[in-house]
């Protein structure tokens, strides 16, 4: 059942970073720009989590780009449950001192299956994933770096997603490893785009890239796909200290599972920031 020149158009009231409601006790979730995806004739809402103390400091922060923003921060707009990203990061900030900006990109609803697939699919046709990751790397990231106090270098920048979002996040760090030095690949749908194995073997991640793969044993053949990718990366010479495969025996394909492991994954990816 699981198989199923910079041009930016912004909907902003001013040139300053916008502030709005917060669902967290300490950090703030704000609505960032609405941005046009070049070549796809559609726009996307960007949502941003700012860590505790952001407004009162001049500090710069590492950044994580995440797919499916509707499901990250707010149960009221989530279509499949909430990860609780803001609450988890608030707790991490208080308990460990890790402060992080998260940039969530809304998915395109019925277009999600196309935008998060970079390959041609026998049933769903040609994917639009190449255009989508170009949008993140060449348009969203520069705009975020201009609006917020970020650490823009690749070693301070990660990308994360689940299911098809895991597949496209893998593709993004593969194609743009000069922008992204970390990846969280939760329940990645490698079966949906198996050419990702070939591309990874031909041009593996830089050895300093940190990659965290999560899968649940109740996710059927996703376990086999994740284990296959893990072994491929090791055989390609990726250092095991920069690579994690976590298989949760009770893990199912849902936001509750991904949210449960989000904090541990983030701490491992960014703990040295």
Tab-separated table of C-alpha atoms in Angstrom:
chain	number	residue	atom	x	y	z
A	1	UNK	CA	0.000	0.000	0.000
A	2	UNK	CA	3.066	2.173	0.278
A	3	UNK	CA	3.664	2.067	-3.508
A	4	UNK	CA	1.190	3.924	-4.377
A	5	UNK	CA	20.199	34.991	-12.899
A	6	UNK	CA	17.746	34.406	-9.709
A	7	UNK	CA	14.003	34.706	-10.535
A	8	UNK	CA	11.808	34.945	-7.428
A	9	UNK	CA	8.149	35.883	-7.193
A	10	UNK	CA	7.312	36.550	-3.565
A	11	UNK	CA	4.006	37.265	-1.863
A	12	UNK	CA	5.428	39.444	0.893
A	13	UNK	CA	3.968	42.477	2.623
A	14	UNK	CA	7.452	43.977	3.036
A	15	UNK	CA	11.095	43.227	2.388
A	16	UNK	CA	11.596	42.045	5.977
A	17	UNK	CA	11.285	38.457	7.122
A	18	UNK	CA	7.620	37.994	8.124
A	19	UNK	CA	6.528	37.001	11.611
A	20	UNK	CA	3.166	35.409	12.438
A	21	UNK	CA	1.640	32.883	14.798
A	22	UNK	CA	3.693	30.353	16.729
A	23	UNK	CA	2.663	26.855	17.775
A	24	UNK	CA	5.714	26.373	19.996
A	25	UNK	CA	6.364	27.628	23.503
A	26	UNK	CA	9.846	28.915	22.790
A	27	UNK	CA	10.660	29.047	19.070
A	28	UNK	CA	8.466	30.599	16.383
A	29	UNK	CA	6.814	29.161	13.285
A	30	UNK	CA	6.371	31.869	10.649
A	31	UNK	CA	4.992	32.005	7.160
A	32	UNK	CA	7.836	32.742	4.787
A	33	UNK	CA	7.499	33.709	1.129
A	34	UNK	CA	5.184	32.184	-1.423
A	35	UNK	CA	7.521	31.316	-4.273
A	36	UNK	CA	7.057	30.441	-7.896
A	37	UNK	CA	8.626	27.184	-9.074
A	38	UNK	CA	10.367	28.060	-12.353
A	39	UNK	CA	9.350	25.802	-15.215
A	40	UNK	CA	6.367	24.256	-13.402
A	41	UNK	CA	3.934	27.193	-13.517
A	42	UNK	CA	2.945	26.848	-9.857
A	43	UNK	CA	3.786	28.454	-6.528
A	44	UNK	CA	4.543	27.115	-3.087
A	45	UNK	CA	4.194	28.360	0.479
A	46	UNK	CA	7.360	28.280	2.574
A	47	UNK	CA	7.068	27.845	6.373
A	48	UNK	CA	9.958	28.600	8.710
A	49	UNK	CA	10.759	27.534	12.265
A	50	UNK	CA	13.015	30.000	14.076
A	51	UNK	CA	14.761	28.710	17.221
A	52	UNK	CA	14.400	30.108	20.727
A	53	UNK	CA	16.156	33.460	21.100
A	54	UNK	CA	16.309	34.158	17.373
A	55	UNK	CA	14.690	37.620	17.570
A	56	UNK	CA	16.851	38.816	20.462
A	57	UNK	CA	20.224	37.603	19.168
A	58	UNK	CA	22.574	38.257	16.265
A	59	UNK	CA	23.605	34.598	16.032
A	60	UNK	CA	23.621	32.685	12.745
A	61	UNK	CA	22.102	29.205	12.579
A	62	UNK	CA	22.386	25.948	10.621
A	63	UNK	CA	19.399	25.185	8.402
A	64	UNK	CA	17.371	22.085	7.596
A	65	UNK	CA	15.131	22.056	4.498
A	66	UNK	CA	12.142	19.723	4.821
A	67	UNK	CA	9.445	18.417	2.493
A	68	UNK	CA	5.676	18.343	3.192
A	69	UNK	CA	5.582	21.433	5.394
A	70	UNK	CA	1.840	21.058	6.011
A	71	UNK	CA	2.580	18.044	8.230
A	72	UNK	CA	5.528	19.429	10.183
A	73	UNK	CA	4.309	22.070	12.607
A	74	UNK	CA	0.545	22.334	12.959
A	75	UNK	CA	-2.116	19.660	13.343
A	76	UNK	CA	-4.755	22.081	12.027
A	77	UNK	CA	-3.299	22.127	8.511
A	78	UNK	CA	-1.814	18.628	8.488
A	79	UNK	CA	-3.440	16.133	6.145
A	80	UNK	CA	-1.846	13.037	7.686
A	81	UNK	CA	-0.845	14.051	11.214
A	82	UNK	CA	1.880	16.316	12.584
A	83	UNK	CA	5.568	15.556	13.133
A	84	UNK	CA	5.719	18.127	15.995
A	85	UNK	CA	8.966	19.517	14.592
A	86	UNK	CA	8.707	22.808	16.479
A	87	UNK	CA	8.025	21.221	19.881
A	88	UNK	CA	10.831	18.694	19.392
A	89	UNK	CA	13.334	21.387	18.404
A	90	UNK	CA	12.269	23.563	21.333
A	91	UNK	CA	13.081	20.666	23.666
A	92	UNK	CA	16.401	19.972	21.951
A	93	UNK	CA	17.387	23.615	22.274
A	94	UNK	CA	16.660	23.598	26.004
A	95	UNK	CA	18.194	20.199	26.708
A	96	UNK	CA	21.248	20.186	24.414
A	97	UNK	CA	21.787	23.774	23.244
A	98	UNK	CA	21.223	22.786	19.614
A	99	UNK	CA	19.523	25.678	17.781
A	100	UNK	CA	18.369	25.180	14.235
A	101	UNK	CA	16.289	26.910	11.556
A	102	UNK	CA	13.889	24.597	9.695
A	103	UNK	CA	12.507	25.577	6.304
A	104	UNK	CA	9.425	23.582	5.368
A	105	UNK	CA	8.213	23.553	1.767
A	106	UNK	CA	4.533	22.821	1.227
A	107	UNK	CA	3.866	19.882	-1.054
A	108	UNK	CA	1.805	20.307	-4.201
A	109	UNK	CA	-1.105	18.052	-3.291
A	110	UNK	CA	-1.934	15.957	-6.323
A	111	UNK	CA	1.322	17.120	-7.931
A	112	UNK	CA	3.390	15.708	-5.044
A	113	UNK	CA	3.873	12.339	-6.705
A	114	UNK	CA	5.381	14.053	-9.751
A	115	UNK	CA	7.437	16.714	-7.994
A	116	UNK	CA	9.075	14.252	-5.623
A	117	UNK	CA	10.019	11.776	-8.342
A	118	UNK	CA	13.050	12.703	-10.473
A	119	UNK	CA	12.614	9.816	-12.914
A	120	UNK	CA	10.170	8.514	-15.489
A	121	UNK	CA	7.611	6.138	-13.993
A	122	UNK	CA	5.709	3.517	-16.029
A	123	UNK	CA	2.380	4.479	-14.446
A	124	UNK	CA	2.769	8.132	-13.477
A	125	UNK	CA	4.898	9.348	-16.363
A	126	UNK	CA	7.845	11.709	-16.329
A	127	UNK	CA	8.713	13.020	-12.890
A	128	UNK	CA	9.287	16.694	-12.128
A	129	UNK	CA	11.792	16.080	-9.356
A	130	UNK	CA	14.688	17.678	-11.200
A	131	UNK	CA	12.805	20.973	-11.446
A	132	UNK	CA	11.676	20.680	-7.841
A	133	UNK	CA	15.160	20.181	-6.338
A	134	UNK	CA	16.517	22.950	-8.549
A	135	UNK	CA	13.814	25.167	-7.024
A	136	UNK	CA	15.005	24.306	-3.500
A	137	UNK	CA	18.723	24.664	-4.243
A	138	UNK	CA	18.739	27.670	-6.587
A	139	UNK	CA	15.717	29.664	-5.436
A	140	UNK	CA	14.496	28.773	-1.938
A	141	UNK	CA	17.926	28.466	-0.306
A	142	UNK	CA	19.290	31.812	-1.583
A	143	UNK	CA	16.097	33.565	-0.534
A	144	UNK	CA	16.171	32.036	2.946
A	145	UNK	CA	19.844	32.975	3.304
A	146	UNK	CA	18.948	36.576	2.447
A	147	UNK	CA	15.925	36.809	4.772
A	148	UNK	CA	17.239	35.003	7.851
A	149	UNK	CA	20.498	34.748	9.771
A	150	UNK	CA	21.715	31.424	8.423
A	151	UNK	CA	25.022	29.604	8.199
A	152	UNK	CA	24.771	29.119	4.418
A	153	UNK	CA	27.679	26.731	3.855
A	154	UNK	CA	26.951	23.118	2.870
A	155	UNK	CA	28.389	21.748	6.106
A	156	UNK	CA	25.685	23.639	8.016
A	157	UNK	CA	22.828	22.796	5.630
A	158	UNK	CA	20.688	19.664	5.556
A	159	UNK	CA	17.664	18.312	3.703
A	160	UNK	CA	15.068	15.826	4.938
A	161	UNK	CA	11.865	14.125	3.876
A	162	UNK	CA	9.806	10.987	4.284
A	163	UNK	CA	8.481	8.451	1.774
A	164	UNK	CA	8.678	10.153	-1.637
A	165	UNK	CA	10.079	13.086	0.313
A	166	UNK	CA	12.920	10.784	1.349
A	167	UNK	CA	13.548	9.809	-2.259
A	168	UNK	CA	13.666	13.411	-3.464
A	169	UNK	CA	15.845	14.474	-0.519
A	170	UNK	CA	18.329	11.749	-1.467
A	171	UNK	CA	18.281	13.001	-5.053
A	172	UNK	CA	18.767	16.583	-3.865
A	173	UNK	CA	21.908	15.909	-1.835
A	174	UNK	CA	23.210	13.735	-4.660
A	175	UNK	CA	22.762	16.462	-7.290
A	176	UNK	CA	23.521	19.448	-5.074
A	177	UNK	CA	26.089	18.214	-2.583
A	178	UNK	CA	27.744	21.626	-2.902
A	179	UNK	CA	24.658	23.072	-1.130
A	180	UNK	CA	23.627	20.237	1.217
A	181	UNK	CA	26.034	18.399	3.492
A	182	UNK	CA	23.478	16.451	5.540
A	183	UNK	CA	20.405	14.357	4.724
A	184	UNK	CA	17.663	12.707	6.750
A	185	UNK	CA	16.037	10.016	4.605
A	186	UNK	CA	12.968	8.695	6.410
A	187	UNK	CA	11.216	5.674	4.870
A	188	UNK	CA	12.652	6.603	1.458
A	189	UNK	CA	10.596	5.277	-1.473
A	190	UNK	CA	13.549	3.864	-3.388
A	191	UNK	CA	11.252	1.294	-5.011
A	192	UNK	CA	9.433	4.135	-6.784
A	193	UNK	CA	12.601	5.363	-8.501
A	194	UNK	CA	15.153	2.572	-8.522
A	195	UNK	CA	17.482	4.494	-10.826
A	196	UNK	CA	18.576	6.289	-7.652
A	197	UNK	CA	20.803	3.287	-6.881
A	198	UNK	CA	22.613	3.634	-10.197
A	199	UNK	CA	23.103	7.386	-9.775
A	200	UNK	CA	24.389	6.930	-6.232
A	201	UNK	CA	26.865	4.265	-7.328
A	202	UNK	CA	28.119	6.410	-10.218
A	203	UNK	CA	28.611	9.558	-8.138
A	204	UNK	CA	28.414	8.913	-4.372
A	205	UNK	CA	28.037	11.616	-1.755
A	206	UNK	CA	31.226	13.377	-0.595
A	207	UNK	CA	32.698	11.447	2.308
A	208	UNK	CA	31.977	14.219	4.811
A	209	UNK	CA	28.239	14.149	4.034
A	210	UNK	CA	26.195	12.908	6.990
A	211	UNK	CA	23.335	10.614	5.975
A	212	UNK	CA	20.698	9.222	8.328
A	213	UNK	CA	18.370	6.547	6.890
A	214	UNK	CA	15.314	5.486	8.884
A	215	UNK	CA	12.847	2.724	8.074
A	216	UNK	CA	10.269	0.671	9.973
A	217	UNK	CA	10.034	-3.104	9.775
A	218	UNK	CA	6.287	-2.792	9.190
A	219	UNK	CA	6.924	-0.864	5.959
A	220	UNK	CA	7.231	-4.020	3.862
A	221	UNK	CA	9.820	-3.888	1.069
A	222	UNK	CA	10.973	-0.386	2.055
A	223	UNK	CA	13.238	-2.159	4.535
A	224	UNK	CA	14.970	-4.064	1.758
A	225	UNK	CA	15.390	-0.874	-0.260
A	226	UNK	CA	16.895	1.051	2.646
A	227	UNK	CA	19.293	-1.788	3.494
A	228	UNK	CA	20.313	-2.023	-0.164
A	229	UNK	CA	21.136	1.700	-0.244
A	230	UNK	CA	23.033	1.511	3.035
A	231	UNK	CA	25.217	-1.338	1.758
A	232	UNK	CA	25.746	0.436	-1.567
A	233	UNK	CA	26.988	3.564	0.200
A	234	UNK	CA	29.367	1.560	2.384
A	235	UNK	CA	30.713	-0.320	-0.624
A	236	UNK	CA	31.200	2.992	-2.431
A	237	UNK	CA	33.483	4.038	0.418
A	238	UNK	CA	31.231	6.297	2.470
A	239	UNK	CA	32.638	6.338	6.034
A	240	UNK	CA	30.448	4.432	8.439
A	241	UNK	CA	30.821	7.192	11.033
A	242	UNK	CA	28.935	9.490	8.647
A	243	UNK	CA	26.190	6.998	7.854
A	244	UNK	CA	23.323	5.623	9.942
A	245	UNK	CA	20.706	3.019	9.096
A	246	UNK	CA	18.056	2.709	11.789
A	247	UNK	CA	15.429	-0.017	11.466
A	248	UNK	CA	12.616	0.290	14.001
A	249	UNK	CA	10.841	-3.057	14.569
A	250	UNK	CA	7.576	-1.247	15.379
A	251	UNK	CA	7.903	1.426	12.725
A	252	UNK	CA	4.953	2.109	10.420
A	253	UNK	CA	4.578	4.457	7.459
A	254	UNK	CA	3.195	7.555	9.153
A	255	UNK	CA	4.011	10.950	10.657
A	256	UNK	CA	3.900	9.636	14.205
A	257	UNK	CA	6.750	7.228	13.422
A	258	UNK	CA	8.828	9.893	11.672
A	259	UNK	CA	8.243	12.442	14.419
A	260	UNK	CA	9.260	9.874	17.033
A	261	UNK	CA	12.730	9.620	15.482
A	262	UNK	CA	13.123	13.219	14.332
A	263	UNK	CA	14.931	14.474	17.434
A	264	UNK	CA	17.534	11.701	17.478
A	265	UNK	CA	18.205	12.109	13.770
A	266	UNK	CA	18.566	15.883	14.029
A	267	UNK	CA	20.895	15.666	16.996
A	268	UNK	CA	23.137	13.187	15.180
A	269	UNK	CA	23.147	15.278	11.987
A	270	UNK	CA	23.782	18.653	13.637
A	271	UNK	CA	25.262	17.907	17.056
A	272	UNK	CA	28.633	19.507	16.262
A	273	UNK	CA	27.100	22.817	15.107
